[in-house]
XYZ file of C-alpha atoms in Angstrom:
370
model
C 25.800 14.514 115.087
C 24.670 11.122 113.785
C 24.238 9.883 117.352
C 22.008 12.846 118.209
C 20.026 12.268 115.020
C 19.459 8.660 116.089
C 18.216 9.754 119.518
C 15.873 12.242 117.893
C 14.421 9.589 115.579
C 13.756 7.161 118.413
C 12.356 9.884 120.657
C 10.118 11.113 117.851
C 8.733 7.609 117.307
C 7.853 7.400 121.018
C 6.351 10.918 120.953
C 4.146 10.148 117.962
C 2.894 7.018 119.681
C 1.885 9.011 122.749
C 4.768 8.237 125.078
C 6.656 10.829 127.097
C 10.033 9.370 126.121
C 11.686 6.493 124.289
C 12.518 5.006 127.703
C 8.825 4.782 128.599
C 7.983 3.401 125.145
C 10.653 0.696 125.368
C 9.800 -0.644 128.814
C 6.061 -0.626 128.214
C 6.477 -2.671 125.036
C 9.187 -5.106 126.093
C 8.910 -8.150 128.317
C 11.819 -8.464 130.726
C 12.770 -9.396 134.262
C 13.665 -5.840 135.287
C 12.206 -2.340 134.995
C 13.994 0.986 134.604
C 13.398 1.632 138.318
C 15.011 -1.717 139.157
C 18.121 -0.627 137.273
C 18.141 2.775 138.958
C 18.280 1.081 142.352
C 21.042 -1.203 141.079
C 23.147 1.765 139.921
C 22.862 3.221 143.421
C 23.984 -0.056 145.032
C 27.012 -0.234 142.740
C 27.917 3.395 143.513
C 27.499 2.773 147.249
C 29.325 -0.543 147.556
C 31.286 -1.725 144.541
C 32.920 1.494 143.304
C 34.456 2.424 146.706
C 35.904 -1.086 147.000
C 37.216 -1.018 143.440
C 38.855 2.383 143.961
C 40.654 1.145 147.026
C 41.793 -2.136 145.510
C 42.923 -0.465 142.280
C 45.008 2.107 144.115
C 46.519 -0.349 146.598
C 47.032 -3.621 144.740
C 45.360 -4.275 141.407
C 47.361 -1.801 139.340
C 50.733 -2.829 140.769
C 53.039 -3.648 137.858
C 55.282 -5.690 140.150
C 52.567 -8.332 140.293
C 52.925 -9.177 136.613
C 55.026 -12.250 135.864
C 56.868 -11.596 132.613
C 57.601 -15.199 131.605
C 56.201 -15.788 128.092
C 53.691 -18.602 127.575
C 53.598 -20.550 124.318
C 50.374 -21.621 122.632
C 50.743 -25.402 123.011
C 51.692 -25.109 126.661
C 48.616 -22.949 127.290
C 46.319 -25.376 125.446
C 47.680 -28.429 127.253
C 47.504 -26.889 130.712
C 44.035 -25.493 130.065
C 42.847 -28.938 128.975
C 44.155 -30.398 132.209
C 42.347 -27.733 134.239
C 39.037 -28.320 132.434
C 39.269 -32.100 132.843
C 39.873 -31.539 136.553
C 36.828 -29.332 136.696
C 34.356 -31.775 135.137
C 34.479 -34.789 132.818
C 31.749 -33.472 130.476
C 33.505 -30.124 130.129
C 36.845 -31.876 129.648
C 35.355 -34.122 126.966
C 34.005 -31.099 125.104
C 37.460 -29.532 125.167
C 39.037 -32.754 123.864
C 36.380 -32.858 121.119
C 37.326 -29.321 120.081
C 41.043 -30.173 119.956
C 40.615 -33.559 118.226
C 38.372 -32.187 115.464
C 40.389 -29.001 115.007
C 37.426 -26.757 115.771
C 39.618 -23.823 116.666
C 42.040 -21.267 115.289
C 44.214 -20.251 118.217
C 47.443 -18.426 117.540
C 49.698 -15.662 118.784
C 49.187 -12.234 117.260
C 50.850 -11.746 113.889
C 50.782 -9.044 111.236
C 47.467 -9.240 109.391
C 45.768 -11.521 111.915
C 42.473 -10.290 113.343
C 43.049 -9.506 117.005
C 39.417 -10.093 118.024
C 38.645 -13.391 119.781
C 35.234 -14.916 119.222
C 33.409 -18.245 119.110
C 31.020 -18.911 116.239
C 28.322 -21.465 115.552
C 28.582 -22.918 112.050
C 25.014 -23.895 111.218
C 25.906 -25.996 108.160
C 28.206 -28.143 110.315
C 26.085 -27.896 113.456
C 29.256 -27.195 115.329
C 30.948 -24.339 117.204
C 34.309 -22.921 116.168
C 36.659 -21.027 118.490
C 38.849 -18.228 117.134
C 41.319 -16.591 119.510
C 44.391 -14.413 119.168
C 46.776 -14.865 122.086
C 49.014 -12.234 123.607
C 51.593 -14.688 124.938
C 51.071 -13.915 128.621
C 48.988 -15.239 131.506
C 45.815 -13.521 130.351
C 45.645 -16.084 127.531
C 44.303 -18.598 130.060
C 41.317 -16.479 130.989
C 40.764 -15.421 127.383
C 40.519 -19.065 126.321
C 38.361 -19.981 129.310
C 35.938 -17.232 128.329
C 35.816 -18.297 124.687
C 35.644 -22.003 125.506
C 32.634 -21.302 127.715
C 30.828 -20.074 124.605
C 32.089 -23.131 122.688
C 30.744 -25.435 125.409
C 27.459 -23.534 125.395
C 27.055 -24.110 121.642
C 28.336 -27.688 121.993
C 25.668 -28.399 124.609
C 22.541 -26.582 123.434
C 23.332 -25.479 119.865
C 22.572 -22.029 118.515
C 19.558 -21.375 120.734
C 18.236 -17.806 120.689
C 17.651 -16.829 124.310
C 18.168 -13.978 126.736
C 21.556 -12.295 126.293
C 22.173 -12.612 130.027
C 22.369 -16.422 130.115
C 25.328 -17.000 127.749
C 27.081 -13.981 129.259
C 26.651 -15.373 132.773
C 27.784 -18.840 131.646
C 30.879 -17.460 129.930
C 31.914 -15.306 132.887
C 31.244 -18.123 135.353
C 33.313 -20.634 133.369
C 36.161 -18.133 133.326
C 36.050 -17.701 137.111
C 35.608 -21.380 137.978
C 38.314 -22.375 135.515
C 40.614 -19.980 137.310
C 40.180 -22.007 140.507
C 41.330 -25.138 138.665
C 44.513 -23.367 137.592
C 45.542 -22.754 141.193
C 47.447 -26.035 141.461
C 48.843 -25.827 137.920
C 50.417 -22.372 138.003
C 52.990 -20.909 140.368
C 51.639 -19.026 143.378
C 52.785 -15.741 141.859
C 51.145 -16.498 138.509
C 47.892 -17.505 140.140
C 47.802 -14.429 142.357
C 48.370 -12.153 139.381
C 45.731 -13.895 137.280
C 43.235 -13.816 140.155
C 43.695 -10.098 140.651
C 43.309 -9.498 136.932
C 40.036 -11.442 137.005
C 38.696 -9.558 140.015
C 39.599 -6.246 138.406
C 38.028 -7.259 135.095
C 34.794 -8.362 136.778
C 34.479 -5.136 138.748
C 35.308 -2.949 135.749
C 32.722 -4.741 133.620
C 30.036 -4.033 136.207
C 31.107 -0.428 136.825
C 31.512 0.562 133.167
C 28.302 -1.201 132.141
C 26.466 0.611 134.951
C 27.742 3.960 133.718
C 26.798 3.205 130.119
C 23.401 1.880 131.155
C 22.599 4.785 133.479
C 23.599 7.281 130.801
C 21.431 5.405 128.307
C 18.436 5.562 130.651
C 19.046 9.270 131.198
C 19.213 10.315 127.546
C 16.367 8.070 126.444
C 14.187 9.556 129.181
C 14.463 12.985 127.500
C 11.276 14.153 125.759
C 11.621 14.526 121.988
C 11.778 18.350 122.086
C 14.628 18.277 124.655
C 17.014 16.023 122.723
C 20.054 18.150 121.884
C 23.812 18.235 122.441
C 23.561 20.320 125.622
C 20.963 18.103 127.330
C 22.947 14.970 126.461
C 26.169 16.399 127.888
C 24.315 17.575 130.995
C 22.944 14.043 131.485
C 26.461 12.624 131.169
C 27.864 14.967 133.826
C 25.075 14.075 136.256
C 25.667 10.338 135.713
C 29.429 10.657 136.265
C 28.930 12.730 139.427
C 26.269 10.414 140.846
C 28.388 7.278 140.365
C 31.516 8.759 141.930
C 33.957 7.567 139.274
C 37.313 9.036 138.311
C 36.887 11.957 135.916
C 40.224 11.197 134.297
C 38.548 8.083 132.842
C 35.053 9.467 132.282
C 34.916 13.121 131.352
C 31.701 13.484 129.403
C 29.150 12.039 126.998
C 31.768 10.875 124.493
C 33.129 8.467 127.157
C 29.699 6.984 127.893
C 28.515 6.077 124.410
C 28.694 2.305 124.014
C 27.987 0.389 120.780
C 24.980 -1.241 122.464
C 23.428 2.168 123.081
C 23.380 2.744 119.324
C 22.703 -0.705 117.887
C 20.751 -2.471 120.633
C 19.234 -0.060 123.165
C 18.851 -1.239 126.769
C 20.863 -4.430 126.259
C 23.919 -3.283 128.233
C 22.113 -3.986 131.520
C 22.599 -7.692 130.802
C 26.334 -7.251 131.363
C 25.693 -5.920 134.865
C 23.300 -8.608 136.047
C 25.166 -11.498 134.403
C 28.479 -10.371 135.921
C 26.956 -10.132 139.385
C 25.424 -13.601 139.037
C 28.736 -15.080 137.841
C 30.493 -13.622 140.891
C 27.789 -15.053 143.132
C 28.328 -18.523 141.624
C 32.113 -18.145 141.920
C 31.953 -17.379 145.634
C 29.466 -20.223 146.115
C 32.188 -22.520 144.706
C 34.876 -20.946 146.891
C 32.788 -21.523 150.017
C 31.253 -24.876 149.045
C 33.301 -26.862 146.506
C 31.097 -28.383 143.815
C 28.153 -26.048 144.376
C 29.370 -23.460 141.858
C 30.063 -26.121 139.240
C 26.530 -27.501 139.633
C 25.138 -24.014 139.191
C 27.257 -23.495 136.074
C 26.138 -26.761 134.466
C 22.488 -25.998 135.183
C 23.041 -22.546 133.689
C 24.359 -24.112 130.473
C 21.920 -27.058 130.338
C 18.895 -24.759 130.485
C 15.652 -24.833 128.580
C 14.885 -22.577 125.664
C 12.420 -20.393 127.545
C 14.341 -19.691 130.752
C 15.504 -16.190 131.683
C 18.238 -15.186 134.094
C 15.621 -14.122 136.611
C 13.865 -17.479 136.512
C 17.228 -19.284 136.696
C 18.140 -17.349 139.851
C 14.802 -18.268 141.414
C 15.088 -21.940 140.441
C 18.576 -22.458 141.905
C 18.083 -20.306 144.997
C 20.580 -17.512 144.310
C 20.085 -13.985 145.597
C 18.822 -11.354 143.165
C 21.632 -9.268 141.628
C 19.372 -6.238 142.073
C 19.361 -6.542 145.846
C 21.584 -4.086 147.685
C 22.732 -6.685 150.191
C 23.837 -8.947 147.326
C 25.995 -6.214 145.778
C 27.377 -5.311 149.206
C 28.250 -8.939 149.990
C 29.948 -9.494 146.633
C 31.971 -6.279 146.978
C 33.014 -7.387 150.452
C 34.031 -10.840 149.189
C 36.166 -9.309 146.440
C 37.845 -7.030 148.964
C 38.482 -9.930 151.326
C 39.991 -12.129 148.599
C 42.515 -9.414 147.746
C 43.139 -7.635 151.046
C 42.475 -10.405 153.549
C 40.107 -8.040 155.350
C 36.407 -7.265 155.105
C 35.402 -3.902 153.679
C 31.985 -3.581 155.295
C 31.709 -3.692 159.059
C 28.595 -2.905 161.070
C 28.175 0.845 161.175
C 30.939 1.678 158.690
C 29.073 1.281 155.414
C 31.445 1.917 152.535
C 34.079 3.609 154.709
C 36.718 0.970 154.117
C 39.539 3.161 155.429
C 38.663 2.323 159.041
C 38.714 -1.447 158.596
C 41.683 -3.099 160.359
C 43.922 -4.987 157.947
C 45.146 -8.501 158.646
C 48.799 -9.622 158.802
C 48.210 -11.315 155.436
C 47.380 -7.958 153.885
C 50.468 -6.291 155.353
C 52.600 -9.119 153.983
C 50.941 -8.664 150.584
C 51.573 -4.932 150.660
C 55.223 -5.425 151.525
C 55.692 -7.940 148.739
C 53.817 -6.240 145.936
C 53.200 -2.558 146.535
C-alpha cells in the first residue's frame, strides 16, 4: 500500500505540473545520455539476444553443482593471492592494493555471529582515504567479491569522493572484477578458474537481465496517468513486462518480484546497472582478444574527469554503444562461446541457438560437468 501511495504522489506531482505521467516529467527535466525510448529498444535487444543465451547456458552448464570446488579458502591465502594477481595486472593497481594492506585500510574477515554480512567500500572524508569492508564466505567467490570491492577502493584512491554519474563507478567496479579474473587464471587450478569464470558470466548476465526487468517495470508503472495508478494496473504492467521479456515465471511471478529499492528511493537509476554491465563486458572481451587493451580502457575509465559521463567515455575510447542491438548480440554470442565453445548466433538463425553445431570442446565439457 505504501508503494502505491508513493506512485500516486509522484504521478500527482507530474499531473499538477501538466505532464501526462511521471515518466514524461522525469525525462523532460533530467539531463542524461539516454531517453525512455532508448531503454525500450535496449530491453528488446536483451530479450532477443541475451535471455535466450542465458537460459541455455543456465540449463546446460552454469547451474551444475559438480562444477563447484569445495576446498575452503582462508582469508590470508585469498589476500596474498589476490595481491599477486593485481600486481600482475598493473603496477599502479598493485601499489594501491599494497597501500591498503600496509595501512590497514580494510576489515576483511570470514562471517561470524554478529558480523554484518554486507560488503562495502567507504570513503572517509576526514582521513581522505577509502576503507574496504568485506565479509568472506570462505569459498572461491571471495576472490571476485574482493576484486569488486577493491575496484571501488582504487576508484576512491585515485580520484577521491567525486560525485559523478552512477554508471562510471559501476562500470569500473565490474570491469576490475572481470579483468582481475583473467589474472587469476595462472594462479588457480583449471577447475577453480573454470568454476569462477562461469560464476562471473552468470552474475554478469543476471545483473543485466534482472536490471532490465526492474527498469522496464519502472518505466511501465511511471508511464501510468495519475488517475490510473492502482493495484490492478500495476499488476497488469508487471505481467506484460514478464511476458515480453520471456523470463521464467518461477522466478518472476508478478509485481512483488519486480520492485527494486532503486524504484522507490531513486527512480530511473537502475538503468545504470544495465549499461555499465554491458560496457564492462565489452571491455573484458576487448582484453581477451587484445591483451592490454582492456586494461587501458579500465584505467582511463577510473582516471576520468569530473564531468565525463558513460556515454562520452564510450565515444572517447571508441567502444560500441551498449544500446545498439548488434553490441548486445555480439556480447551474448561471446559469452556463449566462452562457455560452450560454439557461437550462438549464426547467419539466418537469430536467437535459435538449438541448431548451432557444438564443438568437441563443448562435448568434452558436457561429459565432464553435466
